[in-house]
PDB file of C-alpha atoms in Angstrom:
ATOM      1  CA  UNK A   1     132.360 148.372 151.950  1.00 44.00           C
ATOM      2  CA  UNK A   2     133.298 146.233 148.957  1.00 46.00           C
ATOM      3  CA  UNK A   3     130.323 145.246 146.796  1.00 47.00           C
ATOM      4  CA  UNK A   4     129.496 141.715 145.781  1.00 38.00           C
ATOM      5  CA  UNK A   5     130.006 142.793 142.046  1.00 46.00           C
ATOM      6  CA  UNK A   6     133.435 144.091 143.052  1.00 45.00           C
ATOM      7  CA  UNK A   7     134.325 140.809 144.616  1.00 39.00           C
ATOM      8  CA  UNK A   8     133.212 138.919 141.656  1.00 40.00           C
ATOM      9  CA  UNK A   9     135.192 141.171 139.278  1.00 47.00           C
ATOM     10  CA  UNK A  10     138.398 140.720 141.382  1.00 48.00           C
ATOM     11  CA  UNK A  11     137.766 136.923 141.519  1.00 46.00           C
ATOM     12  CA  UNK A  12     137.551 136.829 137.815  1.00 46.00           C
ATOM     13  CA  UNK A  13     140.614 138.982 137.279  1.00 45.00           C
ATOM     14  CA  UNK A  14     142.640 136.744 139.717  1.00 46.00           C
ATOM     15  CA  UNK A  15     141.471 133.657 137.992  1.00 43.00           C
ATOM     16  CA  UNK A  16     142.533 135.111 134.590  1.00 42.00           C
ATOM     17  CA  UNK A  17     145.919 136.194 136.027  1.00 44.00           C
ATOM     18  CA  UNK A  18     146.351 132.555 137.392  1.00 41.00           C
ATOM     19  CA  UNK A  19     145.482 131.114 134.082  1.00 39.00           C
ATOM     20  CA  UNK A  20     148.074 133.375 132.375  1.00 43.00           C
ATOM     21  CA  UNK A  21     150.617 132.385 134.841  1.00 42.00           C
ATOM     22  CA  UNK A  22     149.856 128.694 134.317  1.00 38.00           C
ATOM     23  CA  UNK A  23     150.181 129.066 130.555  1.00 40.00           C
ATOM     24  CA  UNK A  24     153.490 130.831 130.949  1.00 41.00           C
ATOM     25  CA  UNK A  25     154.826 128.164 133.286  1.00 39.00           C
ATOM     26  CA  UNK A  26     153.657 125.496 130.912  1.00 39.00           C
ATOM     27  CA  UNK A  27     155.549 127.180 128.028  1.00 41.00           C
ATOM     28  CA  UNK A  28     158.546 127.467 130.091  1.00 46.00           C
ATOM     29  CA  UNK A  29     158.552 123.826 131.163  1.00 46.00           C
ATOM     30  CA  UNK A  30     159.854 122.010 128.167  1.00 57.00           C
ATOM     31  CA  UNK A  31     159.101 118.372 127.740  1.00 68.00           C
ATOM     32  CA  UNK A  32     156.773 116.876 130.519  1.00 58.00           C
ATOM     33  CA  UNK A  33     157.857 113.421 131.622  1.00 69.00           C
ATOM     34  CA  UNK A  34     156.327 111.177 128.846  1.00 85.00           C
ATOM     35  CA  UNK A  35     158.209 109.259 126.171  1.00 94.00           C
ATOM     36  CA  UNK A  36     159.542 111.032 123.160  1.00 97.00           C
ATOM     37  CA  UNK A  37     158.849 109.333 119.865  1.00 98.00           C
ATOM     38  CA  UNK A  38     161.541 109.542 117.214  1.00 98.00           C
ATOM     39  CA  UNK A  39     160.066 108.594 113.949  1.00 98.00           C
ATOM     40  CA  UNK A  40     162.181 107.074 111.304  1.00 97.00           C
ATOM     41  CA  UNK A  41     160.671 107.079 107.827  1.00 95.00           C
ATOM     42  CA  UNK A  42     162.446 103.981 106.677  1.00 92.00           C
ATOM     43  CA  UNK A  43     162.463 100.310 107.510  1.00 90.00           C
ATOM     44  CA  UNK A  44     164.686  98.907 110.412  1.00 91.00           C
ATOM     45  CA  UNK A  45     168.358  98.263 109.603  1.00 88.00           C
ATOM     46  CA  UNK A  46     169.467 101.104 107.172  1.00 86.00           C
ATOM     47  CA  UNK A  47     171.598 104.066 107.907  1.00 88.00           C
ATOM     48  CA  UNK A  48     168.789 106.315 109.150  1.00 92.00           C
ATOM     49  CA  UNK A  49     167.448 103.594 111.599  1.00 93.00           C
ATOM     50  CA  UNK A  50     170.987 102.934 112.986  1.00 93.00           C
ATOM     51  CA  UNK A  51     171.562 106.807 113.423  1.00 94.00           C
ATOM     52  CA  UNK A  52     168.223 107.260 115.097  1.00 96.00           C
ATOM     53  CA  UNK A  53     168.993 104.584 117.650  1.00 96.00           C
ATOM     54  CA  UNK A  54     172.276 105.861 118.415  1.00 95.00           C
ATOM     55  CA  UNK A  55     171.093 109.351 118.999  1.00 96.00           C
ATOM     56  CA  UNK A  56     167.931 108.323 120.553  1.00 96.00           C
ATOM     57  CA  UNK A  57     169.525 106.430 123.394  1.00 95.00           C
ATOM     58  CA  UNK A  58     171.799 109.313 124.211  1.00 95.00           C
ATOM     59  CA  UNK A  59     168.940 111.746 123.963  1.00 96.00           C
ATOM     60  CA  UNK A  60     167.100 109.750 126.626  1.00 95.00           C
ATOM     61  CA  UNK A  61     170.187 109.848 128.952  1.00 93.00           C
ATOM     62  CA  UNK A  62     170.629 113.559 128.151  1.00 92.00           C
ATOM     63  CA  UNK A  63     166.961 114.526 129.055  1.00 93.00           C
ATOM     64  CA  UNK A  64     166.282 111.805 131.633  1.00 92.00           C
ATOM     65  CA  UNK A  65     163.439 110.691 129.621  1.00 91.00           C
ATOM     66  CA  UNK A  66     162.477 107.613 127.524  1.00 95.00           C
ATOM     67  CA  UNK A  67     162.892 107.935 123.810  1.00 96.00           C
ATOM     68  CA  UNK A  68     161.054 105.330 121.600  1.00 97.00           C
ATOM     69  CA  UNK A  69     162.327 104.980 117.937  1.00 97.00           C
ATOM     70  CA  UNK A  70     159.383 104.245 115.713  1.00 97.00           C
ATOM     71  CA  UNK A  71     159.843 102.922 112.000  1.00 96.00           C
ATOM     72  CA  UNK A  72     157.063 104.322 109.721  1.00 96.00           C
ATOM     73  CA  UNK A  73     158.327 103.359 106.296  1.00 93.00           C
ATOM     74  CA  UNK A  74     156.390 103.850 103.098  1.00 91.00           C
ATOM     75  CA  UNK A  75     155.730 106.173 100.150  1.00 90.00           C
ATOM     76  CA  UNK A  76     159.349 107.046  99.844  1.00 86.00           C
ATOM     77  CA  UNK A  77     159.482 108.484 103.363  1.00 93.00           C
ATOM     78  CA  UNK A  78     156.178 110.400 103.126  1.00 94.00           C
ATOM     79  CA  UNK A  79     154.245 108.300 105.577  1.00 96.00           C
ATOM     80  CA  UNK A  80     156.664 108.838 108.444  1.00 97.00           C
ATOM     81  CA  UNK A  81     157.282 112.517 107.715  1.00 97.00           C
ATOM     82  CA  UNK A  82     153.530 113.443 107.457  1.00 98.00           C
ATOM     83  CA  UNK A  83     152.864 111.669 110.723  1.00 98.00           C
ATOM     84  CA  UNK A  84     155.188 113.944 112.472  1.00 98.00           C
ATOM     85  CA  UNK A  85     153.998 117.025 110.549  1.00 98.00           C
ATOM     86  CA  UNK A  86     150.491 116.288 111.694  1.00 98.00           C
ATOM     87  CA  UNK A  87     151.691 115.672 115.246  1.00 98.00           C
ATOM     88  CA  UNK A  88     151.091 118.005 118.250  1.00 96.00           C
ATOM     89  CA  UNK A  89     154.062 120.517 118.452  1.00 96.00           C
ATOM     90  CA  UNK A  90     154.941 119.778 121.984  1.00 95.00           C
ATOM     91  CA  UNK A  91     158.379 118.114 121.587  1.00 95.00           C
ATOM     92  CA  UNK A  92     157.195 114.611 122.096  1.00 96.00           C
ATOM     93  CA  UNK A  93     157.176 113.571 118.371  1.00 97.00           C
ATOM     94  CA  UNK A  94     160.289 114.175 116.323  1.00 98.00           C
ATOM     95  CA  UNK A  95     161.377 113.100 112.954  1.00 98.00           C
ATOM     96  CA  UNK A  96     164.654 111.660 111.760  1.00 98.00           C
ATOM     97  CA  UNK A  97     164.422 113.700 108.461  1.00 97.00           C
ATOM     98  CA  UNK A  98     166.795 113.095 105.383  1.00 96.00           C
ATOM     99  CA  UNK A  99     167.445 114.828 102.054  1.00 96.00           C
ATOM    100  CA  UNK A 100     164.876 112.406 100.698  1.00 94.00           C
ATOM    101  CA  UNK A 101     162.120 113.121 103.127  1.00 96.00           C
ATOM    102  CA  UNK A 102     162.670 116.912 103.244  1.00 97.00           C
ATOM    103  CA  UNK A 103     163.958 117.754  99.686  1.00 96.00           C
ATOM    104  CA  UNK A 104     163.771 115.166  97.099  1.00 94.00           C
ATOM    105  CA  UNK A 105     160.493 113.312  97.780  1.00 94.00           C
ATOM    106  CA  UNK A 106     158.307 116.503  98.087  1.00 95.00           C
ATOM    107  CA  UNK A 107     159.813 117.629  94.682  1.00 94.00           C
ATOM    108  CA  UNK A 108     159.027 114.381  93.193  1.00 91.00           C
ATOM    109  CA  UNK A 109     155.329 113.691  94.316  1.00 92.00           C
ATOM    110  CA  UNK A 110     152.492 114.903  96.383  1.00 93.00           C
ATOM    111  CA  UNK A 111     153.435 113.871 100.001  1.00 95.00           C
ATOM    112  CA  UNK A 112     150.832 115.839 101.928  1.00 96.00           C
ATOM    113  CA  UNK A 113     153.085 118.132 103.819  1.00 98.00           C
ATOM    114  CA  UNK A 114     155.285 121.175 102.995  1.00 97.00           C
ATOM    115  CA  UNK A 115     158.842 120.445 104.079  1.00 97.00           C
ATOM    116  CA  UNK A 116     159.469 124.020 105.241  1.00 97.00           C
ATOM    117  CA  UNK A 117     156.126 125.160 106.413  1.00 98.00           C
ATOM    118  CA  UNK A 118     155.263 122.056 108.361  1.00 98.00           C
ATOM    119  CA  UNK A 119     158.433 121.446 110.301  1.00 98.00           C
ATOM    120  CA  UNK A 120     160.670 123.302 112.674  1.00 98.00           C
ATOM    121  CA  UNK A 121     164.327 122.361 112.285  1.00 98.00           C
ATOM    122  CA  UNK A 122     165.691 121.101 115.564  1.00 98.00           C
ATOM    123  CA  UNK A 123     169.277 119.972 114.898  1.00 98.00           C
ATOM    124  CA  UNK A 124     171.672 118.630 112.150  1.00 98.00           C
ATOM    125  CA  UNK A 125     173.130 115.172 112.731  1.00 97.00           C
ATOM    126  CA  UNK A 126     175.329 113.785 110.079  1.00 96.00           C
ATOM    127  CA  UNK A 127     176.025 113.405 106.364  1.00 95.00           C
ATOM    128  CA  UNK A 128     177.367 110.557 104.274  1.00 94.00           C
ATOM    129  CA  UNK A 129     178.824 111.449 100.981  1.00 95.00           C
ATOM    130  CA  UNK A 130     178.539 109.384  97.820  1.00 96.00           C
ATOM    131  CA  UNK A 131     181.351 107.964  95.880  1.00 97.00           C
ATOM    132  CA  UNK A 132     181.140 107.811  92.090  1.00 98.00           C
ATOM    133  CA  UNK A 133     182.400 104.132  91.645  1.00 98.00           C
ATOM    134  CA  UNK A 134     183.023 102.073  88.475  1.00 98.00           C
ATOM    135  CA  UNK A 135     183.496  98.388  87.777  1.00 98.00           C
ATOM    136  CA  UNK A 136     187.248  97.741  87.250  1.00 97.00           C
ATOM    137  CA  UNK A 137     186.635  96.832  83.677  1.00 96.00           C
ATOM    138  CA  UNK A 138     185.112 100.086  82.767  1.00 96.00           C
ATOM    139  CA  UNK A 139     187.374 102.419  80.757  1.00 94.00           C
ATOM    140  CA  UNK A 140     186.610 105.493  82.769  1.00 96.00           C
ATOM    141  CA  UNK A 141     189.048 106.355  85.666  1.00 96.00           C
ATOM    142  CA  UNK A 142     188.096 110.037  86.187  1.00 97.00           C
ATOM    143  CA  UNK A 143     185.257 112.459  86.054  1.00 98.00           C
ATOM    144  CA  UNK A 144     186.880 113.910  82.848  1.00 97.00           C
ATOM    145  CA  UNK A 145     186.908 110.646  81.286  1.00 97.00           C
ATOM    146  CA  UNK A 146     183.192 109.999  82.276  1.00 98.00           C
ATOM    147  CA  UNK A 147     182.160 113.165  80.721  1.00 98.00           C
ATOM    148  CA  UNK A 148     184.267 112.421  77.498  1.00 97.00           C
ATOM    149  CA  UNK A 149     182.712 109.146  77.281  1.00 97.00           C
ATOM    150  CA  UNK A 150     179.101 110.674  77.650  1.00 97.00           C
ATOM    151  CA  UNK A 151     179.953 113.264  75.114  1.00 97.00           C
ATOM    152  CA  UNK A 152     181.106 110.703  72.637  1.00 97.00           C
ATOM    153  CA  UNK A 153     178.207 108.243  73.297  1.00 96.00           C
ATOM    154  CA  UNK A 154     175.167 110.548  74.378  1.00 95.00           C
ATOM    155  CA  UNK A 155     172.783 108.578  76.625  1.00 94.00           C
ATOM    156  CA  UNK A 156     174.721 105.352  76.474  1.00 96.00           C
ATOM    157  CA  UNK A 157     176.906 105.561  79.539  1.00 97.00           C
ATOM    158  CA  UNK A 158     174.866 103.975  82.278  1.00 97.00           C
ATOM    159  CA  UNK A 159     174.770 104.437  86.003  1.00 98.00           C
ATOM    160  CA  UNK A 160     172.720 102.325  88.372  1.00 97.00           C
ATOM    161  CA  UNK A 161     170.658 103.694  91.236  1.00 95.00           C
ATOM    162  CA  UNK A 162     168.353 102.598  94.031  1.00 90.00           C
ATOM    163  CA  UNK A 163     165.342 103.761  92.094  1.00 89.00           C
ATOM    164  CA  UNK A 164     163.820 106.849  90.466  1.00 88.00           C
ATOM    165  CA  UNK A 165     163.985 109.961  92.555  1.00 86.00           C
ATOM    166  CA  UNK A 166     166.486 108.393  95.104  1.00 89.00           C
ATOM    167  CA  UNK A 167     169.457 110.555  96.075  1.00 91.00           C
ATOM    168  CA  UNK A 168     171.995 108.522  94.089  1.00 92.00           C
ATOM    169  CA  UNK A 169     169.804 108.835  90.964  1.00 94.00           C
ATOM    170  CA  UNK A 170     169.691 112.742  91.453  1.00 94.00           C
ATOM    171  CA  UNK A 171     173.463 112.742  92.044  1.00 96.00           C
ATOM    172  CA  UNK A 172     173.703 111.511  88.430  1.00 96.00           C
ATOM    173  CA  UNK A 173     171.126 113.975  87.119  1.00 94.00           C
ATOM    174  CA  UNK A 174     173.192 116.760  88.750  1.00 94.00           C
ATOM    175  CA  UNK A 175     176.464 115.724  87.350  1.00 96.00           C
ATOM    176  CA  UNK A 176     174.851 115.408  83.891  1.00 95.00           C
ATOM    177  CA  UNK A 177     173.319 118.888  84.139  1.00 93.00           C
ATOM    178  CA  UNK A 178     176.602 120.427  85.412  1.00 94.00           C
ATOM    179  CA  UNK A 179     178.682 118.790  82.575  1.00 96.00           C
ATOM    180  CA  UNK A 180     176.229 119.416  79.901  1.00 95.00           C
ATOM    181  CA  UNK A 181     175.953 115.744  78.933  1.00 96.00           C
ATOM    182  CA  UNK A 182     173.271 112.848  78.878  1.00 95.00           C
ATOM    183  CA  UNK A 183     173.856 109.802  81.057  1.00 97.00           C
ATOM    184  CA  UNK A 184     171.679 106.710  80.947  1.00 97.00           C
ATOM    185  CA  UNK A 185     169.864 106.055  84.293  1.00 96.00           C
ATOM    186  CA  UNK A 186     169.419 102.439  85.172  1.00 97.00           C
ATOM    187  CA  UNK A 187     166.935 102.249  88.214  1.00 95.00           C
ATOM    188  CA  UNK A 188     166.880  99.176  90.541  1.00 94.00           C
ATOM    189  CA  UNK A 189     164.529  98.365  93.554  1.00 88.00           C
ATOM    190  CA  UNK A 190     167.127  99.337  96.135  1.00 87.00           C
ATOM    191  CA  UNK A 191     170.751  99.948  96.418  1.00 88.00           C
ATOM    192  CA  UNK A 192     171.829  96.275  96.923  1.00 90.00           C
ATOM    193  CA  UNK A 193     170.578  95.022  93.488  1.00 94.00           C
ATOM    194  CA  UNK A 194     172.069  98.082  91.845  1.00 95.00           C
ATOM    195  CA  UNK A 195     175.410  97.542  93.511  1.00 96.00           C
ATOM    196  CA  UNK A 196     175.287  93.887  92.570  1.00 96.00           C
ATOM    197  CA  UNK A 197     174.982  94.625  88.817  1.00 97.00           C
ATOM    198  CA  UNK A 198     177.895  97.159  88.894  1.00 98.00           C
ATOM    199  CA  UNK A 199     180.016  94.588  90.705  1.00 97.00           C
ATOM    200  CA  UNK A 200     179.057  92.047  87.921  1.00 97.00           C
ATOM    201  CA  UNK A 201     179.849  94.587  85.270  1.00 97.00           C
ATOM    202  CA  UNK A 202     176.406  94.857  83.896  1.00 97.00           C
ATOM    203  CA  UNK A 203     176.278  98.714  84.529  1.00 98.00           C
ATOM    204  CA  UNK A 204     179.676 100.461  84.490  1.00 98.00           C
ATOM    205  CA  UNK A 205     178.925 103.313  87.127  1.00 98.00           C
ATOM    206  CA  UNK A 206     177.026 104.027  90.381  1.00 98.00           C
ATOM    207  CA  UNK A 207     176.984 106.756  92.952  1.00 97.00           C
ATOM    208  CA  UNK A 208     177.177 104.543  96.111  1.00 96.00           C
ATOM    209  CA  UNK A 209     177.085 105.697  99.769  1.00 93.00           C
ATOM    210  CA  UNK A 210     180.701 106.039 101.192  1.00 93.00           C
ATOM    211  CA  UNK A 211     179.652 103.529 103.861  1.00 89.00           C
ATOM    212  CA  UNK A 212     179.028 100.724 101.471  1.00 91.00           C
ATOM    213  CA  UNK A 213     181.541 101.763  98.738  1.00 95.00           C
ATOM    214  CA  UNK A 214     184.655 101.894 100.766  1.00 94.00           C
ATOM    215  CA  UNK A 215     184.932  98.069 101.587  1.00 94.00           C
ATOM    216  CA  UNK A 216     184.576  97.174  97.899  1.00 96.00           C
ATOM    217  CA  UNK A 217     187.026  99.944  96.861  1.00 97.00           C
ATOM    218  CA  UNK A 218     189.635  98.561  99.291  1.00 96.00           C
ATOM    219  CA  UNK A 219     189.252  95.043  98.063  1.00 97.00           C
ATOM    220  CA  UNK A 220     189.574  96.098  94.420  1.00 97.00           C
ATOM    221  CA  UNK A 221     186.007  95.112  93.506  1.00 97.00           C
ATOM    222  CA  UNK A 222     185.283  98.761  92.610  1.00 98.00           C
ATOM    223  CA  UNK A 223     187.367 101.681  91.549  1.00 97.00           C
ATOM    224  CA  UNK A 224     186.651 105.063  93.021  1.00 98.00           C
ATOM    225  CA  UNK A 225     186.407 107.889  90.538  1.00 98.00           C
ATOM    226  CA  UNK A 226     185.508 110.837  92.797  1.00 98.00           C
ATOM    227  CA  UNK A 227     183.575 111.687  96.114  1.00 97.00           C
ATOM    228  CA  UNK A 228     180.565 113.872  96.019  1.00 97.00           C
ATOM    229  CA  UNK A 229     181.151 115.974  99.202  1.00 93.00           C
ATOM    230  CA  UNK A 230     182.723 119.458  99.337  1.00 91.00           C
ATOM    231  CA  UNK A 231     185.913 118.017 100.822  1.00 92.00           C
ATOM    232  CA  UNK A 232     187.721 114.732 100.218  1.00 94.00           C
ATOM    233  CA  UNK A 233     186.780 111.896 102.511  1.00 93.00           C
ATOM    234  CA  UNK A 234     188.969 110.824 105.484  1.00 89.00           C
ATOM    235  CA  UNK A 235     188.264 107.249 104.484  1.00 92.00           C
ATOM    236  CA  UNK A 236     189.439 107.992 100.841  1.00 95.00           C
ATOM    237  CA  UNK A 237     192.000 110.789 100.999  1.00 95.00           C
ATOM    238  CA  UNK A 238     193.536 109.912  97.657  1.00 97.00           C
ATOM    239  CA  UNK A 239     190.224 110.251  95.747  1.00 97.00           C
ATOM    240  CA  UNK A 240     189.316 113.762  94.512  1.00 98.00           C
ATOM    241  CA  UNK A 241     185.954 115.409  94.853  1.00 97.00           C
ATOM    242  CA  UNK A 242     183.790 115.862  91.889  1.00 98.00           C
ATOM    243  CA  UNK A 243     184.311 119.643  92.393  1.00 96.00           C
ATOM    244  CA  UNK A 244     187.962 119.242  92.177  1.00 96.00           C
ATOM    245  CA  UNK A 245     187.647 117.112  89.110  1.00 96.00           C
ATOM    246  CA  UNK A 246     186.283 119.922  86.836  1.00 94.00           C
ATOM    247  CA  UNK A 247     182.741 120.539  88.183  1.00 96.00           C
ATOM    248  CA  UNK A 248     183.301 123.260  90.854  1.00 95.00           C
ATOM    249  CA  UNK A 249     180.343 123.560  93.335  1.00 93.00           C
ATOM    250  CA  UNK A 250     179.069 120.221  92.772  1.00 95.00           C
ATOM    251  CA  UNK A 251     177.988 118.554  96.146  1.00 94.00           C
ATOM    252  CA  UNK A 252     175.579 115.831  96.977  1.00 95.00           C
ATOM    253  CA  UNK A 253     175.346 113.892 100.278  1.00 94.00           C
ATOM    254  CA  UNK A 254     172.692 111.881 102.002  1.00 94.00           C
ATOM    255  CA  UNK A 255     172.252 114.253 105.054  1.00 96.00           C
ATOM    256  CA  UNK A 256     170.283 113.584 108.318  1.00 97.00           C
ATOM    257  CA  UNK A 257     168.719 116.034 110.796  1.00 98.00           C
ATOM    258  CA  UNK A 258     166.056 116.153 113.491  1.00 98.00           C
ATOM    259  CA  UNK A 259     162.763 117.937 112.757  1.00 98.00           C
ATOM    260  CA  UNK A 260     159.681 118.540 114.769  1.00 98.00           C
ATOM    261  CA  UNK A 261     156.102 119.761 113.854  1.00 98.00           C
ATOM    262  CA  UNK A 262     155.987 123.375 113.131  1.00 98.00           C
ATOM    263  CA  UNK A 263     154.938 125.506 115.962  1.00 97.00           C
ATOM    264  CA  UNK A 264     157.111 124.079 118.566  1.00 97.00           C
ATOM    265  CA  UNK A 265     157.637 126.450 121.477  1.00 96.00           C
ATOM    266  CA  UNK A 266     160.978 128.255 121.524  1.00 96.00           C
ATOM    267  CA  UNK A 267     161.936 126.974 125.104  1.00 96.00           C
ATOM    268  CA  UNK A 268     161.340 123.345 123.885  1.00 95.00           C
ATOM    269  CA  UNK A 269     163.153 123.849 120.602  1.00 96.00           C
ATOM    270  CA  UNK A 270     166.076 125.376 122.338  1.00 96.00           C
ATOM    271  CA  UNK A 271     166.301 122.481 124.963  1.00 95.00           C
ATOM    272  CA  UNK A 272     166.059 119.718 122.286  1.00 96.00           C
ATOM    273  CA  UNK A 273     168.662 121.639 120.084  1.00 96.00           C
ATOM    274  CA  UNK A 274     171.165 122.042 123.004  1.00 96.00           C
ATOM    275  CA  UNK A 275     170.750 118.308 123.918  1.00 96.00           C
ATOM    276  CA  UNK A 276     171.474 117.143 120.267  1.00 97.00           C
ATOM    277  CA  UNK A 277     174.392 119.529 120.067  1.00 96.00           C
ATOM    278  CA  UNK A 278     175.849 118.093 123.336  1.00 96.00           C
ATOM    279  CA  UNK A 279     175.432 114.653 121.976  1.00 96.00           C
ATOM    280  CA  UNK A 280     177.218 115.376 118.632  1.00 95.00           C
ATOM    281  CA  UNK A 281     180.126 116.870 120.547  1.00 94.00           C
ATOM    282  CA  UNK A 282     181.056 113.644 122.396  1.00 94.00           C
ATOM    283  CA  UNK A 283     184.176 111.855 121.129  1.00 94.00           C
ATOM    284  CA  UNK A 284     182.242 108.469 121.364  1.00 94.00           C
ATOM    285  CA  UNK A 285     179.537 109.713 119.023  1.00 95.00           C
ATOM    286  CA  UNK A 286     181.954 111.226 116.619  1.00 93.00           C
ATOM    287  CA  UNK A 287     183.710 107.865 116.440  1.00 93.00           C
ATOM    288  CA  UNK A 288     180.676 105.898 115.978  1.00 92.00           C
ATOM    289  CA  UNK A 289     179.495 108.203 113.252  1.00 93.00           C
ATOM    290  CA  UNK A 290     182.857 107.934 111.398  1.00 89.00           C
ATOM    291  CA  UNK A 291     182.690 104.189 111.793  1.00 87.00           C
ATOM    292  CA  UNK A 292     179.350 104.247 110.003  1.00 86.00           C
ATOM    293  CA  UNK A 293     181.026 106.317 107.092  1.00 86.00           C
ATOM    294  CA  UNK A 294     179.288 109.350 108.176  1.00 91.00           C
ATOM    295  CA  UNK A 295     180.543 112.855 108.910  1.00 89.00           C
ATOM    296  CA  UNK A 296     179.286 114.577 112.081  1.00 92.00           C
ATOM    297  CA  UNK A 297     177.301 117.796 111.310  1.00 94.00           C
ATOM    298  CA  UNK A 298     178.145 120.283 114.116  1.00 92.00           C
ATOM    299  CA  UNK A 299     176.940 123.691 112.376  1.00 94.00           C
ATOM    300  CA  UNK A 300     174.312 125.719 114.159  1.00 96.00           C
ATOM    301  CA  UNK A 301     170.583 124.961 114.023  1.00 96.00           C
ATOM    302  CA  UNK A 302     170.111 128.251 112.020  1.00 97.00           C
ATOM    303  CA  UNK A 303     172.802 127.255 109.463  1.00 97.00           C
ATOM    304  CA  UNK A 304     171.414 123.855 109.081  1.00 98.00           C
ATOM    305  CA  UNK A 305     168.013 125.345 108.565  1.00 98.00           C
ATOM    306  CA  UNK A 306     169.342 127.522 105.862  1.00 98.00           C
ATOM    307  CA  UNK A 307     170.977 124.627 104.210  1.00 97.00           C
ATOM    308  CA  UNK A 308     167.723 122.644 104.184  1.00 98.00           C
ATOM    309  CA  UNK A 309     166.040 125.436 102.611  1.00 98.00           C
ATOM    310  CA  UNK A 310     168.758 125.635  99.866  1.00 96.00           C
ATOM    311  CA  UNK A 311     168.362 121.847  99.324  1.00 96.00           C
ATOM    312  CA  UNK A 312     164.610 122.030  98.822  1.00 97.00           C
ATOM    313  CA  UNK A 313     165.080 124.685  96.290  1.00 96.00           C
ATOM    314  CA  UNK A 314     167.837 122.879  94.482  1.00 94.00           C
ATOM    315  CA  UNK A 315     166.334 119.548  94.284  1.00 94.00           C
ATOM    316  CA  UNK A 316     162.972 121.150  93.035  1.00 94.00           C
ATOM    317  CA  UNK A 317     165.164 122.576  90.131  1.00 92.00           C
ATOM    318  CA  UNK A 318     166.816 119.255  89.485  1.00 90.00           C
ATOM    319  CA  UNK A 319     163.702 117.408  89.329  1.00 91.00           C
ATOM    320  CA  UNK A 320     162.081 120.061  86.837  1.00 90.00           C
ATOM    321  CA  UNK A 321     164.980 120.169  84.591  1.00 85.00           C
ATOM    322  CA  UNK A 322     165.288 116.428  84.495  1.00 84.00           C
ATOM    323  CA  UNK A 323     161.550 116.004  83.709  1.00 85.00           C
ATOM    324  CA  UNK A 324     160.958 113.974  86.877  1.00 83.00           C
ATOM    325  CA  UNK A 325     158.053 115.788  88.491  1.00 70.00           C
ATOM    326  CA  UNK A 326     154.672 114.038  88.480  1.00 66.00           C
TER     327      UNK A 326
END
């Protein structure tokens, strides 16, 4: 005869087993059917926002779910990035992160999150190189001539940027450090006014995103000195890289990737990573990215994660050596 206590013990054991099975099933069922929010830490209309809407639409088709793009701008990308870092790690909140949100801004100021510990890397997306451009009247036509001018006139050769701590500001700091010269940083409130003053001849140089530089180069309003990627640009094949121009190893780009809150279960991470990889492999997406002046980033998630870690370390060093830390 089975005692009452034995039955109760068996009942508790069965309940515990069922609970474990339910937890395991939940862990193996990525992304229940509610909308995914893709947070963009910038205002609408910029490169990050356009990219988010392109991939968000295709992610929705890929997963059969609604993807909502939400702009959370402010504090130099910190507001949107922190909102994702603090979200539940269930795959329903993602960040379109950039070199600014994941590497530069955390090095420059207290952002309320750790770019490595508080995020899981989901997928690379794309990168846009910068072009070192000059006003046509400027005497410099090569990186060597920029360096020579800076050595002859320390701190007098100016370059415009979108503001302190922006990627085109730090592109100049990296070049100055690599060449052992001092350049004059001329910050503006955004890329548009900075570019306007270079076009007008008030500042001779600027590291401008390829996507906005190319039209002005083709019409002769600017002259291209060098591109900042590791390889020559398909849009400007005749323009050398900074690395080719006497500073080997120099590389700066505005890169974009997808990040999730740390602790995202492996099945969800794998499913999302595979979905983004499939999106980036389509000829249509490749064409649309290149039309934006961007290069598709098809490296593995692991390789991109390693690259992000190296960028966090590199920009922390640049900010320290340039005296830009708070």
